[in-house]
Amino acid sequence: MLLNHYSDQITHEGGLGEAAASGATINGPINLLLVGIDERIGNEAMGARSDSIIIAHVPATHDAVYMMSIPRDTRVRIPASKETKYNGGTDKINAAFQFGYQNGGGRDKGLKLLAETVSNMAGGLKFHGAAIVNFDGFSGLVNALGGVHMCVDERTTSIHVGWNQKTGEEGVPYNFNADGIPTSLKPNMKPQVYEVGCRDFLPWEALDYVRQRDKLANNDGDYGRQRHQQQFIKAMAKKATSAGVITNPIKVAEVLGSVGKAVSFYNNEISLADWIFTLKGVDADKMVTLRTNNGQYKSETVNGQSFETLDPTAVELLKSFSTDTVGTFVASHPELIANDAATPAATPSN
């Protein structure tokens, strides 16, 4: 009854277009597309881009989850979207959502064009479902869970949160250039810093931590942010399935109510109850976070613009999602498994 009450708030139809798996079944292997967006609420004219793109694979055994991020600057061919007046072209993958979102397309058409773009670059990969996540919207959900436990694997300095050392007031600690890149510290400002180590994060700390990519100790930029966002998803899943949550009806209702505000789940005509029943056996400790390009930049410049590319190993990993051989592939490439913070790195990674 409780699940039925919140189902309409959480689930949505469509959104996958030609990338949707046919048959409306999740009895076998499952592929999910998870999209974190930067959306200008109340100002749709500014559009929305996908800052985080994660493919999640559940093998046919339904006992694990493998998560791989696609770098937001990856150079790809984006198919045309007649509904939103986009003729198709080559661009960074995070532009695909925007080209589908524009001219009234909104989230549904933005997700559709992005899903079709990812499907094409992965050799025809089909998705059984997808979720659009607004990380800012996670605030209520993390509050409902009572925070999360994570381990910081590299010293991370916030460009968004700091304090004036004279007045004690909170504020943005850095100045920014026209491209949105942080430059110098503002006078008297001290930024929030997340030191290496494991601890419980308050909701605002967790959300601030997973947004950072400019002031990471290892200078791994977007790859570091990808890793931390995957880590955050795993920590959320672990907390949500803990006994203190699932055995408390009031807490469950609070969590379900918050999910609807933070996540739009495109269920591909499969009921939310079936999704939960099918995935209930997946232990959060068996969520494996993977490093695309082994966490190393693979940049190229085309016509003066910098793009990311996928190295041969990342391409093969992506193809393994279609054949349900991710586990076997990862077993032969253990270096791809990220330090997802069960224990922090003792020293900065290369």
Coordinates of C-alpha atoms in Angstrom, one line a residue:
M1 CA 0.0 0.0 0.0
L2 CA 2.8 2.4 1.0
L3 CA 4.7 1.5 -2.2
N4 CA 1.6 2.1 -4.4
H5 CA 1.2 5.5 -2.8
Y6 CA 4.6 6.7 -3.8
S7 CA 5.0 4.8 -7.1
D8 CA 3.3 7.6 -9.2
Q9 CA 5.7 10.2 -7.7
I10 CA 8.8 8.1 -8.5
T11 CA 8.1 6.3 -11.8
H12 CA 7.8 7.8 -15.3
E13 CA 7.0 6.4 -18.7
G14 CA 9.2 6.7 -21.8
G15 CA 12.6 8.3 -21.7
L16 CA 14.6 5.6 -23.4
G17 CA 13.5 5.7 -27.1
E18 CA 15.4 3.3 -29.3
A19 CA 17.7 2.4 -26.4
A20 CA 14.9 0.7 -24.4
A21 CA 15.2 -3.0 -23.8
S22 CA 12.2 -4.8 -25.3
G23 CA 10.0 -7.3 -23.6
A24 CA 9.3 -5.5 -20.3
T25 CA 11.1 -8.0 -18.2
I26 CA 14.0 -7.9 -15.8
N27 CA 14.4 -11.6 -15.2
G28 CA 17.8 -11.7 -16.8
P29 CA 20.7 -9.3 -16.8
I30 CA 19.8 -5.6 -16.3
N31 CA 21.3 -2.4 -17.5
L32 CA 20.4 0.9 -16.0
L33 CA 21.3 4.5 -17.1
L34 CA 21.8 6.9 -14.2
V35 CA 22.0 10.6 -15.1
G36 CA 22.9 13.4 -12.8
I37 CA 21.8 16.7 -14.2
D38 CA 22.5 20.4 -13.7
E39 CA 19.0 21.8 -14.2
R40 CA 18.0 25.5 -13.9
I41 CA 14.7 25.1 -12.1
G42 CA 12.3 27.9 -13.1
N43 CA 14.6 28.9 -16.0
E44 CA 14.1 26.2 -18.6
A45 CA 15.6 28.5 -21.3
M46 CA 19.0 27.9 -19.8
G47 CA 18.6 24.2 -20.5
A48 CA 20.1 21.3 -18.6
R49 CA 23.3 19.2 -19.1
S50 CA 24.2 15.8 -17.7
D51 CA 27.1 16.3 -15.4
S52 CA 27.2 12.7 -14.3
I53 CA 26.5 9.6 -16.6
I54 CA 26.7 6.2 -15.0
I55 CA 25.8 2.8 -16.5
A56 CA 24.9 0.2 -13.8
H57 CA 24.9 -3.5 -14.7
V58 CA 23.2 -6.2 -12.7
P59 CA 24.2 -9.7 -13.9
A60 CA 21.6 -12.4 -14.6
T61 CA 22.3 -13.8 -11.1
H62 CA 21.0 -10.5 -9.6
D63 CA 23.6 -10.6 -6.9
A64 CA 25.9 -7.7 -7.7
V65 CA 26.0 -4.3 -9.4
Y66 CA 28.8 -2.9 -11.5
M67 CA 28.9 0.9 -12.1
M68 CA 30.9 2.6 -14.8
S69 CA 30.9 6.4 -15.5
I70 CA 31.1 7.9 -18.9
P71 CA 33.3 11.1 -18.7
R72 CA 31.1 14.2 -19.4
D73 CA 33.6 15.5 -22.0
T74 CA 33.7 12.3 -24.1
R75 CA 33.6 13.0 -27.8
V76 CA 30.6 11.2 -29.4
R77 CA 28.2 11.2 -32.3
I78 CA 24.8 12.4 -31.1
P79 CA 21.8 11.3 -33.2
A80 CA 19.2 13.8 -34.5
S81 CA 16.2 14.7 -32.4
K82 CA 13.4 16.0 -34.6
E83 CA 11.1 16.7 -31.7
T84 CA 13.6 19.3 -30.3
K85 CA 14.9 20.5 -33.7
Y86 CA 18.4 19.1 -33.3
N87 CA 20.0 17.8 -36.5
G88 CA 22.6 15.5 -35.0
G89 CA 26.3 16.0 -34.8
T90 CA 29.6 15.4 -32.9
D91 CA 29.9 16.9 -29.5
K92 CA 30.7 16.2 -25.9
I93 CA 28.4 13.6 -24.5
N94 CA 27.0 15.8 -21.8
A95 CA 25.5 18.0 -24.5
A96 CA 23.2 15.2 -25.6
F97 CA 20.8 15.7 -22.7
Q98 CA 20.7 19.5 -23.5
F99 CA 19.9 18.9 -27.2
G100 CA 17.0 16.7 -26.2
Y101 CA 15.9 19.0 -23.4
Q102 CA 15.7 22.1 -25.6
N103 CA 12.7 23.5 -27.4
G104 CA 10.2 22.0 -25.0
G105 CA 11.7 18.5 -24.9
G106 CA 12.3 18.6 -21.2
R107 CA 13.6 15.7 -19.1
D108 CA 11.9 13.0 -21.1
K109 CA 13.4 14.0 -24.5
G110 CA 16.7 14.9 -22.8
L111 CA 17.0 11.4 -21.4
K112 CA 15.9 9.8 -24.6
L113 CA 18.6 11.5 -26.7
L114 CA 21.3 10.7 -24.1
A115 CA 20.2 7.1 -23.8
E116 CA 20.3 6.7 -27.6
T117 CA 23.7 8.3 -27.7
V118 CA 25.2 6.0 -25.0
S119 CA 23.5 3.0 -26.7
N120 CA 25.2 3.8 -30.0
M121 CA 28.6 4.3 -28.5
A122 CA 28.3 1.0 -26.6
G123 CA 27.4 -1.0 -29.7
G124 CA 23.7 -1.1 -29.3
L125 CA 23.4 -1.5 -25.5
K126 CA 19.8 -1.6 -24.4
F127 CA 18.5 -0.2 -21.1
H128 CA 15.9 -1.8 -18.8
G129 CA 15.4 1.4 -16.9
A130 CA 16.9 4.8 -16.2
A131 CA 17.0 7.5 -13.5
I132 CA 17.5 11.2 -13.6
V133 CA 19.1 12.4 -10.4
N134 CA 19.4 16.0 -9.2
F135 CA 22.1 15.8 -6.6
D136 CA 20.8 19.0 -5.0
G137 CA 17.5 17.2 -4.6
F138 CA 19.2 14.5 -2.6
S139 CA 19.3 16.8 0.4
G140 CA 16.0 15.6 1.7
L141 CA 16.8 12.0 1.0
V142 CA 20.1 12.1 2.8
N143 CA 18.3 13.9 5.7
A144 CA 15.7 11.1 5.8
L145 CA 18.5 8.6 6.0
G146 CA 20.3 10.5 8.7
G147 CA 23.5 11.1 6.7
V148 CA 25.9 8.5 5.2
H149 CA 29.2 6.9 6.0
M150 CA 32.0 7.5 3.5
C151 CA 35.8 7.4 3.3
V152 CA 37.6 10.3 1.7
D153 CA 40.3 8.9 -0.6
E154 CA 42.0 12.2 -1.5
R155 CA 42.1 15.6 0.2
T156 CA 39.2 17.5 -1.3
T157 CA 38.7 21.2 -1.0
S158 CA 35.3 22.7 -1.6
I159 CA 34.9 25.6 -4.0
H160 CA 31.3 26.1 -2.9
V161 CA 31.3 26.2 0.9
G162 CA 33.6 28.2 3.2
W163 CA 33.6 30.5 6.1
N164 CA 34.7 34.1 6.7
Q165 CA 37.4 33.8 9.4
K166 CA 36.5 37.2 10.8
T167 CA 32.7 37.1 10.9
G168 CA 32.2 33.3 10.9
E169 CA 29.6 33.7 8.2
E170 CA 29.2 31.0 5.5
G171 CA 29.9 31.9 1.9
V172 CA 31.5 30.9 -1.4
P173 CA 35.2 30.9 -0.7
Y174 CA 36.7 31.3 -4.2
N175 CA 36.6 33.8 -7.1
F176 CA 35.7 32.4 -10.5
N177 CA 36.7 33.3 -14.0
A178 CA 34.2 33.6 -16.9
D179 CA 34.5 29.8 -17.6
G180 CA 33.4 29.0 -14.1
I181 CA 36.9 27.9 -13.0
P182 CA 37.9 28.9 -9.4
T183 CA 40.8 31.2 -9.2
S184 CA 41.9 33.0 -6.0
L185 CA 40.5 32.7 -2.5
K186 CA 38.3 35.6 -1.4
P187 CA 39.7 37.8 1.4
N188 CA 39.3 36.2 4.9
M189 CA 37.6 33.1 3.4
K190 CA 38.6 29.6 4.5
P191 CA 37.1 26.7 2.3
Q192 CA 35.6 23.5 3.7
V193 CA 38.2 20.7 3.4
Y194 CA 37.5 17.0 3.5
E195 CA 40.6 15.2 4.8
V196 CA 41.5 11.6 4.0
G197 CA 39.7 9.2 6.3
C198 CA 36.4 7.5 7.1
R199 CA 33.6 9.2 9.0
D200 CA 29.8 9.9 9.0
F201 CA 28.9 12.8 6.7
L202 CA 26.1 15.2 7.5
P203 CA 23.7 15.6 4.5
W204 CA 25.2 19.0 3.4
E205 CA 28.7 17.6 3.7
A206 CA 28.0 14.6 1.5
L207 CA 26.3 16.6 -1.2
D208 CA 29.1 19.2 -1.2
Y209 CA 31.8 16.5 -1.3
V210 CA 30.4 14.8 -4.4
R211 CA 30.1 18.0 -6.3
Q212 CA 33.8 18.8 -6.2
R213 CA 36.2 18.3 -9.1
D214 CA 38.5 21.4 -9.2
K215 CA 40.5 21.2 -6.0
L216 CA 41.2 17.5 -5.6
A217 CA 44.6 16.5 -4.2
N218 CA 45.4 14.1 -7.0
N219 CA 44.3 16.6 -9.7
D220 CA 42.0 13.9 -11.1
G221 CA 39.2 16.3 -11.8
D222 CA 36.1 14.8 -13.3
Y223 CA 37.5 11.3 -12.8
G224 CA 37.7 12.0 -9.0
R225 CA 34.2 13.4 -9.0
Q226 CA 32.9 10.3 -10.8
R227 CA 34.5 8.0 -8.2
H228 CA 33.1 10.0 -5.3
Q229 CA 29.6 10.1 -6.8
Q230 CA 29.7 6.3 -7.3
Q231 CA 30.9 6.0 -3.8
F232 CA 28.0 8.2 -2.6
I233 CA 25.4 6.1 -4.4
K234 CA 26.8 2.9 -2.8
A235 CA 26.8 4.6 0.6
M236 CA 23.2 5.6 0.1
A237 CA 22.2 2.1 -0.9
K238 CA 23.9 0.7 2.2
K239 CA 22.3 3.1 4.5
A240 CA 18.8 2.7 2.9
T241 CA 19.0 -1.1 3.3
S242 CA 20.2 -1.0 6.9
A243 CA 18.0 -2.5 9.6
G244 CA 17.5 1.0 11.2
V245 CA 15.7 2.1 8.0
I246 CA 13.8 -0.8 6.5
T247 CA 12.4 -2.0 9.8
N248 CA 11.0 1.4 10.6
P249 CA 7.7 2.2 8.7
I250 CA 7.9 5.9 9.5
K251 CA 11.5 6.1 8.2
V252 CA 10.5 4.1 5.1
A253 CA 7.7 6.5 4.3
E254 CA 10.0 9.5 4.8
V255 CA 12.7 7.9 2.5
L256 CA 10.1 7.1 -0.2
G257 CA 8.7 10.6 -0.1
S258 CA 12.2 12.0 -0.5
V259 CA 13.1 9.7 -3.4
G260 CA 10.3 11.1 -5.5
K261 CA 11.7 14.6 -5.1
A262 CA 15.3 13.6 -5.9
V263 CA 14.9 10.9 -8.5
S264 CA 12.8 10.5 -11.7
F265 CA 12.8 6.7 -12.4
Y266 CA 11.9 5.6 -15.9
N267 CA 10.7 2.1 -15.3
N268 CA 10.3 0.8 -18.9
E269 CA 6.7 -0.5 -18.2
I270 CA 7.9 -2.6 -15.3
S271 CA 6.2 -1.9 -12.0
L272 CA 8.2 -0.4 -9.1
A273 CA 7.2 -3.4 -7.0
D274 CA 8.8 -5.8 -9.5
W275 CA 12.0 -3.7 -9.6
I276 CA 12.3 -3.8 -5.8
F277 CA 11.5 -7.5 -5.6
T278 CA 14.0 -8.3 -8.3
L279 CA 16.8 -6.2 -6.8
K280 CA 16.2 -6.9 -3.1
G281 CA 18.9 -9.6 -3.0
V282 CA 21.7 -7.2 -4.1
D283 CA 23.9 -6.5 -1.2
A284 CA 25.3 -2.9 -1.1
D285 CA 28.7 -4.4 -0.3
K286 CA 28.5 -6.1 -3.7
M287 CA 28.2 -2.8 -5.6
V288 CA 31.4 -2.6 -7.6
T289 CA 32.6 0.9 -8.7
L290 CA 34.8 0.9 -11.8
R291 CA 37.3 3.4 -13.1
T292 CA 36.9 4.5 -16.7
N293 CA 40.2 4.9 -18.5
N294 CA 41.7 3.6 -15.2
G295 CA 41.0 7.1 -13.8
Q296 CA 43.5 8.8 -16.2
Y297 CA 42.8 11.6 -18.6
K298 CA 42.8 10.6 -22.3
S299 CA 42.4 14.0 -23.9
E300 CA 42.4 15.1 -27.5
T301 CA 42.0 18.5 -29.1
V302 CA 39.8 18.8 -32.2
N303 CA 39.4 22.2 -33.9
G304 CA 40.7 23.9 -30.8
Q305 CA 38.3 22.1 -28.4
S306 CA 39.4 19.6 -25.8
F307 CA 37.6 16.2 -25.6
E308 CA 38.0 13.0 -23.7
T309 CA 38.2 9.6 -25.4
L310 CA 37.8 6.1 -24.1
D311 CA 40.9 3.9 -24.2
P312 CA 40.7 0.4 -25.7
T313 CA 40.1 -1.2 -22.2
A314 CA 37.3 1.1 -21.4
V315 CA 35.7 0.4 -24.8
E316 CA 35.9 -3.4 -24.1
L317 CA 34.5 -2.9 -20.7
L318 CA 31.5 -0.9 -22.1
K319 CA 30.9 -3.7 -24.6
S320 CA 30.8 -6.3 -21.8
F321 CA 27.6 -4.6 -20.4
S322 CA 25.7 -5.9 -23.5
T323 CA 26.9 -9.5 -23.1
D324 CA 26.6 -9.9 -19.3
T325 CA 30.3 -10.5 -19.0
V326 CA 31.2 -7.5 -16.9
G327 CA 32.2 -9.7 -13.9
T328 CA 34.5 -11.8 -16.0
F329 CA 36.1 -8.8 -17.6
V330 CA 36.6 -7.0 -14.3
A331 CA 38.2 -10.2 -12.8
S332 CA 40.8 -10.1 -15.6
H333 CA 41.3 -6.3 -15.1
P334 CA 41.2 -5.8 -11.3
E335 CA 43.0 -2.5 -11.7
L336 CA 39.7 -1.0 -12.9
I337 CA 38.0 -1.5 -9.5
A338 CA 37.9 1.9 -7.7
N339 CA 38.9 2.5 -4.1
D340 CA 35.2 3.0 -3.2
A341 CA 36.2 3.9 0.3
A342 CA 35.7 0.8 2.3
T343 CA 39.2 1.9 3.4
P344 CA 40.8 5.2 2.3
A345 CA 44.0 5.4 0.3
A346 CA 46.9 5.7 2.6
T347 CA 48.7 7.9 0.2
P348 CA 47.5 9.9 -2.9
S349 CA 47.0 7.7 -5.9
N350 CA 49.0 8.2 -9.1

